[in-house]
mmCIF file of N, CA and C in Angstrom:
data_model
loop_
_atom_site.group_PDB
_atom_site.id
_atom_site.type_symbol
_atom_site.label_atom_id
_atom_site.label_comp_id
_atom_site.label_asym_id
_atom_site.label_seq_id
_atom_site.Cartn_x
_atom_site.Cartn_y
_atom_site.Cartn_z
ATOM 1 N N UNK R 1 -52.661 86.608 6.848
ATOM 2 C CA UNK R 1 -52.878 85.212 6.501
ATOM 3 C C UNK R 1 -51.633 84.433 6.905
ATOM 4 N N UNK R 2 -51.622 83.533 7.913
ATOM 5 C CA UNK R 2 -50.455 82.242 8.514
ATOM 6 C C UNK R 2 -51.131 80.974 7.461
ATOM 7 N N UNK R 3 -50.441 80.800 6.714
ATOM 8 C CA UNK R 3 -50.520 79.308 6.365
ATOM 9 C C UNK R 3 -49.050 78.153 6.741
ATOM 10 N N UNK R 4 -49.105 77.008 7.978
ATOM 11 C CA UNK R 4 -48.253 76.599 8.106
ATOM 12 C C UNK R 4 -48.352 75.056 7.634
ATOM 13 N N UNK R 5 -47.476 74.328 7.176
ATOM 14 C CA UNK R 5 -47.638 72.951 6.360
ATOM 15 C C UNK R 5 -47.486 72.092 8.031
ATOM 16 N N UNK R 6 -48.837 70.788 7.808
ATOM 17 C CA UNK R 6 -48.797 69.955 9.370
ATOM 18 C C UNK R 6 -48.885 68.648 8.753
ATOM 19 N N UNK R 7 -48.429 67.499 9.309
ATOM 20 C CA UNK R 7 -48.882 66.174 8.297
ATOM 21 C C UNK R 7 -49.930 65.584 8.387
ATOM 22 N N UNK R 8 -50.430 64.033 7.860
ATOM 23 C CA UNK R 8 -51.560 64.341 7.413
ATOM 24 C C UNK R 8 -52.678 63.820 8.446
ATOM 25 N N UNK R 9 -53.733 63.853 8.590
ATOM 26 C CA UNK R 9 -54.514 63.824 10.096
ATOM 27 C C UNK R 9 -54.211 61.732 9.992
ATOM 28 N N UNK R 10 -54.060 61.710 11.316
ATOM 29 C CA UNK R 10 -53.487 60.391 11.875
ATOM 30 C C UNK R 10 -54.139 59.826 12.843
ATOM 31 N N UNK R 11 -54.971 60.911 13.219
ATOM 32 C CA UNK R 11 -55.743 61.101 14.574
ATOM 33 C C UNK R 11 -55.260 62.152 15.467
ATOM 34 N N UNK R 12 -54.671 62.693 15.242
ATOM 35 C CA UNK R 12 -53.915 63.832 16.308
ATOM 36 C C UNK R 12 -55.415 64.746 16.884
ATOM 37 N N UNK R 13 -54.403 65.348 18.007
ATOM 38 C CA UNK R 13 -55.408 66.680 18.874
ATOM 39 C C UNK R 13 -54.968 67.333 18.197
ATOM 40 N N UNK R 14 -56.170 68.311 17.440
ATOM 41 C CA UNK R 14 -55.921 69.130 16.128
ATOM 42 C C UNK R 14 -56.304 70.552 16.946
ATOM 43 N N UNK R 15 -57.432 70.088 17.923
ATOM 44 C CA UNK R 15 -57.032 71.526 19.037
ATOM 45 C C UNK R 15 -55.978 71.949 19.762
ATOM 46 N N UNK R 16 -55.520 70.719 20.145
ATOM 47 C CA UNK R 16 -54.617 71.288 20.985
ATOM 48 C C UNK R 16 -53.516 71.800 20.256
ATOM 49 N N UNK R 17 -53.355 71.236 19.419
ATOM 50 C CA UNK R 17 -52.089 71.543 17.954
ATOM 51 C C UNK R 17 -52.344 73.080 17.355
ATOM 52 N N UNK R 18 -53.658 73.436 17.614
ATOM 53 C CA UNK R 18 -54.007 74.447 16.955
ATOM 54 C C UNK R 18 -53.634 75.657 18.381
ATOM 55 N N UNK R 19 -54.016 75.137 19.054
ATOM 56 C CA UNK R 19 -53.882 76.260 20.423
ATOM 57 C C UNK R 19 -52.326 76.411 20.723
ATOM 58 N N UNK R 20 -51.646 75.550 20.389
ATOM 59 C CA UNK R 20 -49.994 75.309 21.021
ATOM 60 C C UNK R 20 -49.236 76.226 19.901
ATOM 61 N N UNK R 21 -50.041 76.049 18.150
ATOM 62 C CA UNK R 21 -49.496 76.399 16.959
ATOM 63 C C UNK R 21 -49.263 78.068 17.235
ATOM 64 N N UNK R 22 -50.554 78.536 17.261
ATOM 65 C CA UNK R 22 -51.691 79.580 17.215
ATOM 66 C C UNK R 22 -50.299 80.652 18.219
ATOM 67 N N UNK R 23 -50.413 80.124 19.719
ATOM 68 C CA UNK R 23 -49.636 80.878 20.313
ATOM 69 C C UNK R 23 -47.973 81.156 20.386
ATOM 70 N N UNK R 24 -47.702 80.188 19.731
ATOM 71 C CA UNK R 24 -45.719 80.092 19.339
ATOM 72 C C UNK R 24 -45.907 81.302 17.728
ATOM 73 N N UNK R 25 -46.573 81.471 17.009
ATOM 74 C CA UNK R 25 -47.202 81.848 15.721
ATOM 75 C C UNK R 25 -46.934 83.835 15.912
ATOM 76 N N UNK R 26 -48.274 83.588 17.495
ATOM 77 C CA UNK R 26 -48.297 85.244 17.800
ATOM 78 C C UNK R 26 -47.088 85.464 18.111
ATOM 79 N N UNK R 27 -46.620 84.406 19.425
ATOM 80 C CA UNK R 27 -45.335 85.582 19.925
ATOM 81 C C UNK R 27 -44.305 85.424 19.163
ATOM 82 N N UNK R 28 -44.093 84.926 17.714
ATOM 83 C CA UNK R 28 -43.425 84.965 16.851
ATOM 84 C C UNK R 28 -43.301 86.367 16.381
ATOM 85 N N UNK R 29 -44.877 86.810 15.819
ATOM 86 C CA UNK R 29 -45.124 88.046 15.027
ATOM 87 C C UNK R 29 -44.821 89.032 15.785
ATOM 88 N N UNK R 30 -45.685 88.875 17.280
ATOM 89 C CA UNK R 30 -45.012 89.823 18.461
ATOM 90 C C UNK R 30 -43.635 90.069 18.500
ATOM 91 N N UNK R 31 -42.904 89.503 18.613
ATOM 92 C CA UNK R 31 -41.360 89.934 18.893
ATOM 93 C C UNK R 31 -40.862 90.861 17.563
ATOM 94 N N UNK R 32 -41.305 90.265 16.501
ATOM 95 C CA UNK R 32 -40.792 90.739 15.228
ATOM 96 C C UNK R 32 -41.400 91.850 14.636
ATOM 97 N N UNK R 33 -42.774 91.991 15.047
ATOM 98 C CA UNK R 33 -43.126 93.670 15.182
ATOM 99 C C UNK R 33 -42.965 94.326 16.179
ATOM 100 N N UNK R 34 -42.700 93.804 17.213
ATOM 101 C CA UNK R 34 -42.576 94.979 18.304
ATOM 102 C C UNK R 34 -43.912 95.515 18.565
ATOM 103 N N UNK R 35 -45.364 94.273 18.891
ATOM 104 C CA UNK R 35 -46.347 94.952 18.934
ATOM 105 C C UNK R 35 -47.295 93.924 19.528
ATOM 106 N N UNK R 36 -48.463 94.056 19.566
ATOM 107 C CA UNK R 36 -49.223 93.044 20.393
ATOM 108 C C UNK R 36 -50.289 93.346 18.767
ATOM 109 N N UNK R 37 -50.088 91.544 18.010
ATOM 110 C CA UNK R 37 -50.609 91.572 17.009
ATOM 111 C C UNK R 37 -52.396 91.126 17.369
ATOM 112 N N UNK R 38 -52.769 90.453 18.254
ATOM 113 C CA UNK R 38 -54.103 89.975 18.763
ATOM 114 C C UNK R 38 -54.704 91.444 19.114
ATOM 115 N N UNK R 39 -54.273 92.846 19.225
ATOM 116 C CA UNK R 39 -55.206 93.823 19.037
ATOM 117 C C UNK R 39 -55.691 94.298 17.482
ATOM 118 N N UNK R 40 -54.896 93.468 16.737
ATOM 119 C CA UNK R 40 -55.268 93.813 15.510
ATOM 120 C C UNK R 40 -56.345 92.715 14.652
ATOM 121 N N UNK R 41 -56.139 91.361 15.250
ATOM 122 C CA UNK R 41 -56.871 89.966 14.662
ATOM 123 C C UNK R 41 -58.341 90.672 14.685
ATOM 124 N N UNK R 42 -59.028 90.881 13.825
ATOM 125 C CA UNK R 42 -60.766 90.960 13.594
ATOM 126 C C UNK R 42 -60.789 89.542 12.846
ATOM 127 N N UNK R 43 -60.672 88.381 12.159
ATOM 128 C CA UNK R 43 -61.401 86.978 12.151
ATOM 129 C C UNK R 43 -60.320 86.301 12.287
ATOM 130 N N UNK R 44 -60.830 85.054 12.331
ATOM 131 C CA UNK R 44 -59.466 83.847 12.428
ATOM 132 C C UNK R 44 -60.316 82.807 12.039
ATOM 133 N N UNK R 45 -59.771 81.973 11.263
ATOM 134 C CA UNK R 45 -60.469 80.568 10.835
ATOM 135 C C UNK R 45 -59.260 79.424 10.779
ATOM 136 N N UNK R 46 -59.357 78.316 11.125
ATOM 137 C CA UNK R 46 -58.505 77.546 10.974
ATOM 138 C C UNK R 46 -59.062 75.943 10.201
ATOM 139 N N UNK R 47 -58.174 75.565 10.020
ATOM 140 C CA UNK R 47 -58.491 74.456 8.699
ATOM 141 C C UNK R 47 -57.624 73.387 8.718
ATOM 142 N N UNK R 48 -57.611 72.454 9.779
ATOM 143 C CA UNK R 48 -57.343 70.927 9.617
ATOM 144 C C UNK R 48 -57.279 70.094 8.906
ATOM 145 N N UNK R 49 -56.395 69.306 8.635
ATOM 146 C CA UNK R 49 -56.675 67.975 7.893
ATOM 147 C C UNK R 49 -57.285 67.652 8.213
ATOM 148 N N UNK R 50 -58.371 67.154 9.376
ATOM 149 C CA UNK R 50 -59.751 66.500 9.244
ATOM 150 C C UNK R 50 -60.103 67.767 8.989
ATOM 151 N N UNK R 51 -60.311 68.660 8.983
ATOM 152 C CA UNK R 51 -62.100 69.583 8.032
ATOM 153 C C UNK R 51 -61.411 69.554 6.321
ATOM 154 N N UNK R 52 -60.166 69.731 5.941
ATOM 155 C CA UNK R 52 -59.801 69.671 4.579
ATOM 156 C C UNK R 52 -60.325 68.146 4.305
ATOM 157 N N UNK R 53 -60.514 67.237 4.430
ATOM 158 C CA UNK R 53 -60.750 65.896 4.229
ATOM 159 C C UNK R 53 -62.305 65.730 3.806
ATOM 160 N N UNK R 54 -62.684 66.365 5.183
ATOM 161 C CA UNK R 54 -64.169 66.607 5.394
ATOM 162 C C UNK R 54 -65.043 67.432 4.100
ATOM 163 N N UNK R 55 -64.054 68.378 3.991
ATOM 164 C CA UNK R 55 -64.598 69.455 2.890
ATOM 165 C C UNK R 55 -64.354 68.720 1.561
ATOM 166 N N UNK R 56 -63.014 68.291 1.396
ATOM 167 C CA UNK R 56 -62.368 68.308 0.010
ATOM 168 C C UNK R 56 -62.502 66.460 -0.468
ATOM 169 N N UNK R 57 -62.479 65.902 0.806
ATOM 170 C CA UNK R 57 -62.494 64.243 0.036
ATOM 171 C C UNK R 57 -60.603 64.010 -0.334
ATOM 172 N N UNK R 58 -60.038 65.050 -0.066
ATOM 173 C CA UNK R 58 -58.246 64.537 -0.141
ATOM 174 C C UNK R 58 -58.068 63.298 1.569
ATOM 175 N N UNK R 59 -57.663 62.925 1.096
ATOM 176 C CA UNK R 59 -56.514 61.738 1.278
ATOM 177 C C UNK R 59 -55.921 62.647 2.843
ATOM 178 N N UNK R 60 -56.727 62.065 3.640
ATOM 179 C CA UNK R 60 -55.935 62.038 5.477
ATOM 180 C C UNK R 60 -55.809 64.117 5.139
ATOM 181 N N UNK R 61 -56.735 64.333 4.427
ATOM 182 C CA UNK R 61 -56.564 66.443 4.734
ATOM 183 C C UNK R 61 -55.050 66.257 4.093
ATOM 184 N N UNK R 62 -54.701 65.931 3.343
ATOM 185 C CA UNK R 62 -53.547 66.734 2.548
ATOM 186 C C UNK R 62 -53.691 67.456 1.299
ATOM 187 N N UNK R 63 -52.880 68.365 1.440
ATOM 188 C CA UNK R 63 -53.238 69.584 -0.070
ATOM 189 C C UNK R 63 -52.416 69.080 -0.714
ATOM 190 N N UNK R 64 -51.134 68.369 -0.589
ATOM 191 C CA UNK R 64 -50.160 67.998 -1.459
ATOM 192 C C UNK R 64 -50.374 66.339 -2.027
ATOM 193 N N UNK R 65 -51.397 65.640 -1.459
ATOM 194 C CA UNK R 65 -51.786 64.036 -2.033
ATOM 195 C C UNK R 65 -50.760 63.605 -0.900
ATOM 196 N N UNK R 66 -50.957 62.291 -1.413
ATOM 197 C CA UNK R 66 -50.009 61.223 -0.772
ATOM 198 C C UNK R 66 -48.602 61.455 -0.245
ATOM 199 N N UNK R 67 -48.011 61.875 -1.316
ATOM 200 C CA UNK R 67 -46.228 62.217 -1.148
ATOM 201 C C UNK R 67 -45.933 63.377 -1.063
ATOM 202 N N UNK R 68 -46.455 64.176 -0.382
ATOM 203 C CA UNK R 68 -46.219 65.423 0.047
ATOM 204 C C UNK R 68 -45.358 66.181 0.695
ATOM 205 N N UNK R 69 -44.506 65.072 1.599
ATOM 206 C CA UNK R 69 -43.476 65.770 2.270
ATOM 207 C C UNK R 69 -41.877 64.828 2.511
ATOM 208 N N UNK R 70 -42.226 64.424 1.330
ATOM 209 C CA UNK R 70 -41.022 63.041 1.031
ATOM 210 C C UNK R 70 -39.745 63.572 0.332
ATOM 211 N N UNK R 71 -38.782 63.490 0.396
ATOM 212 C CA UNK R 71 -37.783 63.832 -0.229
ATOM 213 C C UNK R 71 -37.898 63.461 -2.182
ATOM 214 N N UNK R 72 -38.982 62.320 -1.997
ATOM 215 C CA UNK R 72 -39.146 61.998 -3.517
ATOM 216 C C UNK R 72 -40.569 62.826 -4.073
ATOM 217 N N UNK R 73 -41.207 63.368 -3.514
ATOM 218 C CA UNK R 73 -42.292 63.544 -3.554
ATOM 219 C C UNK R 73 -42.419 64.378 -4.844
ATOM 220 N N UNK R 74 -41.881 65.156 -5.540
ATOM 221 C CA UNK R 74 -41.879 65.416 -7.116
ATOM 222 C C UNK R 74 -42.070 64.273 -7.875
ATOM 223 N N UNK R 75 -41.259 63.076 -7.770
ATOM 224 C CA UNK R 75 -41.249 62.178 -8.748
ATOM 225 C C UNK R 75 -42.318 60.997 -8.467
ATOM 226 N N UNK R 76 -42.975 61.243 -6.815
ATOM 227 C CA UNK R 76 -44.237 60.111 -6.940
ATOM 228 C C UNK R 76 -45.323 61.111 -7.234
ATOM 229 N N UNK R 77 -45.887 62.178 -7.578
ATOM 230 C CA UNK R 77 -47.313 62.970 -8.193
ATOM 231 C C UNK R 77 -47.836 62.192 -8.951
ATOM 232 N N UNK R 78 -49.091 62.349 -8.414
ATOM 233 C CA UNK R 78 -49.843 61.772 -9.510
ATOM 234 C C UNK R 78 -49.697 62.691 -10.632
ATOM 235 N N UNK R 79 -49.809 61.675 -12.403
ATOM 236 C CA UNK R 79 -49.872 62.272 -13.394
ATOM 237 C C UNK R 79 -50.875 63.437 -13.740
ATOM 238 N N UNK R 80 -50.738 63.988 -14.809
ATOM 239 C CA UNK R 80 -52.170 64.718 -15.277
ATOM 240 C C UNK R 80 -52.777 64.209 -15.628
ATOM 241 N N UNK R 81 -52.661 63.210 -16.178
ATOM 242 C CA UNK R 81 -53.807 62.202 -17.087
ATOM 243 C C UNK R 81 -53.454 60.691 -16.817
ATOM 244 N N UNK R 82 -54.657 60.490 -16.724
ATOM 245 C CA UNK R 82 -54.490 58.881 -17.265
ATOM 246 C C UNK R 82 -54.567 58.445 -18.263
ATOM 247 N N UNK R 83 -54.179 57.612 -19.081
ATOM 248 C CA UNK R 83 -54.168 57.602 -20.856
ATOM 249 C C UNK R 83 -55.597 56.659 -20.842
ATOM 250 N N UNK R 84 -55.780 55.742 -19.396
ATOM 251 C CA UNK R 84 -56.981 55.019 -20.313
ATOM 252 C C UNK R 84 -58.026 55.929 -20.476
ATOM 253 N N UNK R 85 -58.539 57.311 -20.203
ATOM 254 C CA UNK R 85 -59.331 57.999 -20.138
ATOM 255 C C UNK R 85 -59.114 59.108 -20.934
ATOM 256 N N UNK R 86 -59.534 59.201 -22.351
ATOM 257 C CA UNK R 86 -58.733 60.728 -23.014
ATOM 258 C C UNK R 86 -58.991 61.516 -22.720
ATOM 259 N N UNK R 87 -60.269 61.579 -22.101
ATOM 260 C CA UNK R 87 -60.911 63.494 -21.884
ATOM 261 C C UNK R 87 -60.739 63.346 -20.323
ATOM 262 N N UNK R 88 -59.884 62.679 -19.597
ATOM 263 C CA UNK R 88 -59.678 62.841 -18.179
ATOM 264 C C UNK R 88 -58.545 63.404 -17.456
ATOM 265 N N UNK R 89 -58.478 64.548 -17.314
ATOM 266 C CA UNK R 89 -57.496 65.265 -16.850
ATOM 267 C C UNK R 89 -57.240 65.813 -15.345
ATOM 268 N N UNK R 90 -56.219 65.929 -14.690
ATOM 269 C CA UNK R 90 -56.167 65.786 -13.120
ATOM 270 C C UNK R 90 -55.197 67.505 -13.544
ATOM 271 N N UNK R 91 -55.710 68.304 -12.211
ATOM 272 C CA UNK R 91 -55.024 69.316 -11.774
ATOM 273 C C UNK R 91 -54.547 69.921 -10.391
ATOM 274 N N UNK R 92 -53.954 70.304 -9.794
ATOM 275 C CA UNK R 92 -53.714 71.202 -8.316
ATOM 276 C C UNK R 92 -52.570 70.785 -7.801
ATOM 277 N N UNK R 93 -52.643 70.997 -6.169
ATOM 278 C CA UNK R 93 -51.615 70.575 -5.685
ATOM 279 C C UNK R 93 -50.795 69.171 -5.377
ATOM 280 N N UNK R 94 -51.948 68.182 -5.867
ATOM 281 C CA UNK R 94 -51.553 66.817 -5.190
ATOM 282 C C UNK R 94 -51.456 65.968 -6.640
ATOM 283 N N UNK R 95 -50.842 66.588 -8.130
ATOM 284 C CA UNK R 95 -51.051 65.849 -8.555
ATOM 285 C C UNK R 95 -49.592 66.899 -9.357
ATOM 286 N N UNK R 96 -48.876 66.208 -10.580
ATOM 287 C CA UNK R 96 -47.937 66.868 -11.390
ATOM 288 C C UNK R 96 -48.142 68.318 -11.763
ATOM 289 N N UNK R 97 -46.892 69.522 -11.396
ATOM 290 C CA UNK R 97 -45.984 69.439 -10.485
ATOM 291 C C UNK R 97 -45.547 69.712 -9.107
ATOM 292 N N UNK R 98 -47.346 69.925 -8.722
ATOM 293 C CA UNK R 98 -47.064 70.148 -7.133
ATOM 294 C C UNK R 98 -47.994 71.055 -6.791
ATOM 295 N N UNK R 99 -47.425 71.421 -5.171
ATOM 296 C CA UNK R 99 -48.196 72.497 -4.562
ATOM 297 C C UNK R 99 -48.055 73.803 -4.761
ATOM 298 N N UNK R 100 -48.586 74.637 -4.184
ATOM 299 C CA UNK R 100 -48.305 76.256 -4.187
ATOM 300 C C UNK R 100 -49.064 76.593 -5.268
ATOM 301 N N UNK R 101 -49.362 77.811 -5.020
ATOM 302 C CA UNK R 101 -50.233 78.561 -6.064
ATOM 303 C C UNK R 101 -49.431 79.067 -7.730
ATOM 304 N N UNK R 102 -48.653 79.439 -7.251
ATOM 305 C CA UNK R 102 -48.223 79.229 -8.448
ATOM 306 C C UNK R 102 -47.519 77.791 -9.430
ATOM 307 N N UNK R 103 -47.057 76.535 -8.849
ATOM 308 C CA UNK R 103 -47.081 75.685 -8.943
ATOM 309 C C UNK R 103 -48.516 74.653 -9.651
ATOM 310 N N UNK R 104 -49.442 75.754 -8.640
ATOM 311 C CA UNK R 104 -50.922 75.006 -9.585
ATOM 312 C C UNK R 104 -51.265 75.641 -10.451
ATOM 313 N N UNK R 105 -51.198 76.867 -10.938
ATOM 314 C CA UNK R 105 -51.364 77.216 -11.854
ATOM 315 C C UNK R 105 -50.607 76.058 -13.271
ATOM 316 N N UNK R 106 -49.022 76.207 -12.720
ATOM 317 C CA UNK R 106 -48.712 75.796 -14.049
ATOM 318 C C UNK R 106 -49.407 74.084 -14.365
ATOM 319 N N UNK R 107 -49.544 73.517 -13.417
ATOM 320 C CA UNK R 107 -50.373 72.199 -13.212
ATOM 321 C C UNK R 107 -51.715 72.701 -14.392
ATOM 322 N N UNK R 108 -52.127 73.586 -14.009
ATOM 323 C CA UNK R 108 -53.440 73.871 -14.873
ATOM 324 C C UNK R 108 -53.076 73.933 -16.501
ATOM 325 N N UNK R 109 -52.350 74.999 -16.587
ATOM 326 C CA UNK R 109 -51.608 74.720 -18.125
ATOM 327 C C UNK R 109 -51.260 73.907 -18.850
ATOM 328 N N UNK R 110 -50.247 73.098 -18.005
ATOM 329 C CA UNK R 110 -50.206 71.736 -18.184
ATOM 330 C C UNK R 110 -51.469 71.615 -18.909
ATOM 331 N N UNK R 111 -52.982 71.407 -18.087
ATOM 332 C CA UNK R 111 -53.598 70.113 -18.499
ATOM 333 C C UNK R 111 -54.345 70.951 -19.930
ATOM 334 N N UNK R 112 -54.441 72.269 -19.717
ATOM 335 C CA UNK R 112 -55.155 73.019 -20.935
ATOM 336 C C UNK R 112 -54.166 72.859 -21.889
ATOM 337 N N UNK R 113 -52.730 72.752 -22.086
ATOM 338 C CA UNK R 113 -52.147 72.727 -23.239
ATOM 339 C C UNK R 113 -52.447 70.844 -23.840
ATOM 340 N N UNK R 114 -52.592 69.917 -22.373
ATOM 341 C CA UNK R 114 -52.993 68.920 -23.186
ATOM 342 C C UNK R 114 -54.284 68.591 -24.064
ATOM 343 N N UNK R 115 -55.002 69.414 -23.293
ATOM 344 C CA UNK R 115 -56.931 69.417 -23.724
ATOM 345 C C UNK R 115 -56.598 70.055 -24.916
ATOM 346 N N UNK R 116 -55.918 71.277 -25.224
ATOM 347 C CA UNK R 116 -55.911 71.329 -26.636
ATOM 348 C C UNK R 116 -54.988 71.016 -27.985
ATOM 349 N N UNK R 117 -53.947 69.820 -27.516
ATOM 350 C CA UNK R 117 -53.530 68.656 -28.211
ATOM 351 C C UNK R 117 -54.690 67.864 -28.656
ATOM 352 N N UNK R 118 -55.329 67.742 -28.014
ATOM 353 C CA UNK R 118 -56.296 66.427 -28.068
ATOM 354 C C UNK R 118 -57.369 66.886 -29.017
ATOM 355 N N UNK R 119 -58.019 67.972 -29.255
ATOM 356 C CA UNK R 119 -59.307 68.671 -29.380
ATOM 357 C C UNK R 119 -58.738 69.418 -30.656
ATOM 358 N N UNK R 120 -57.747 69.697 -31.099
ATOM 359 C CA UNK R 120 -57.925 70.202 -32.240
ATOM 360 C C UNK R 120 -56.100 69.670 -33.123
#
């Protein structure tokens, strides 16, 4: 699994980005195994900010929201909640405290330790 961070679709050639990515990527792995890794690839799927957009409804295909790759971008996240809404709670990567899987997890906690402030 290559997951590499790209910004957010603008209109770019997402093929050609993908074909230019794809091959700097192998002979990366190539050199560093000492092996020809494309005899080993059985699937490959790739996933754009336009098909993440397409799929997900995020904002220009970003996993991280709006401020994703800003030097401030911790302190602009969207909140977990909005207060005018009590039972409305926001979770993942594009919203408080960020991306990464483990990062969303704690995002999730977050919002379950607030759901059960509220609820009991």
């Amino acid at each position: 699994f290559v997951m590499i961070n790209v910004p957010p679709d603008l209109g770019q050639d997402w093929t050609r980005i993908i074909s230019d990515t794809r091959r700097h990527i192998v002979n990366k792995i190539n050199r560093m195994l000492e092996t020809n890794i494309e005899d080993y690839i059985v699937f490959e799927h790739f996933l754009t900010p336009e098909t993440i957009a397409d799929r997900t409804g995020s904002y220009r295909g970003s996993l991280y929201g709006r401020n994703g790759n800003s030097k401030m971008a911790a302190f602009n996240r969207h909140p977990n909640q909005i207060r005018k809404f009590k039972y409305l709670f926001f979770t993942g990567g594009s919203v408080h405290p960020g991306g990464g899987i483990p990062i969303c997890l704690s995002s999730a906690k977050i919002v379950a330790n607030e759901i059960l402030k509220k609820t009991h």
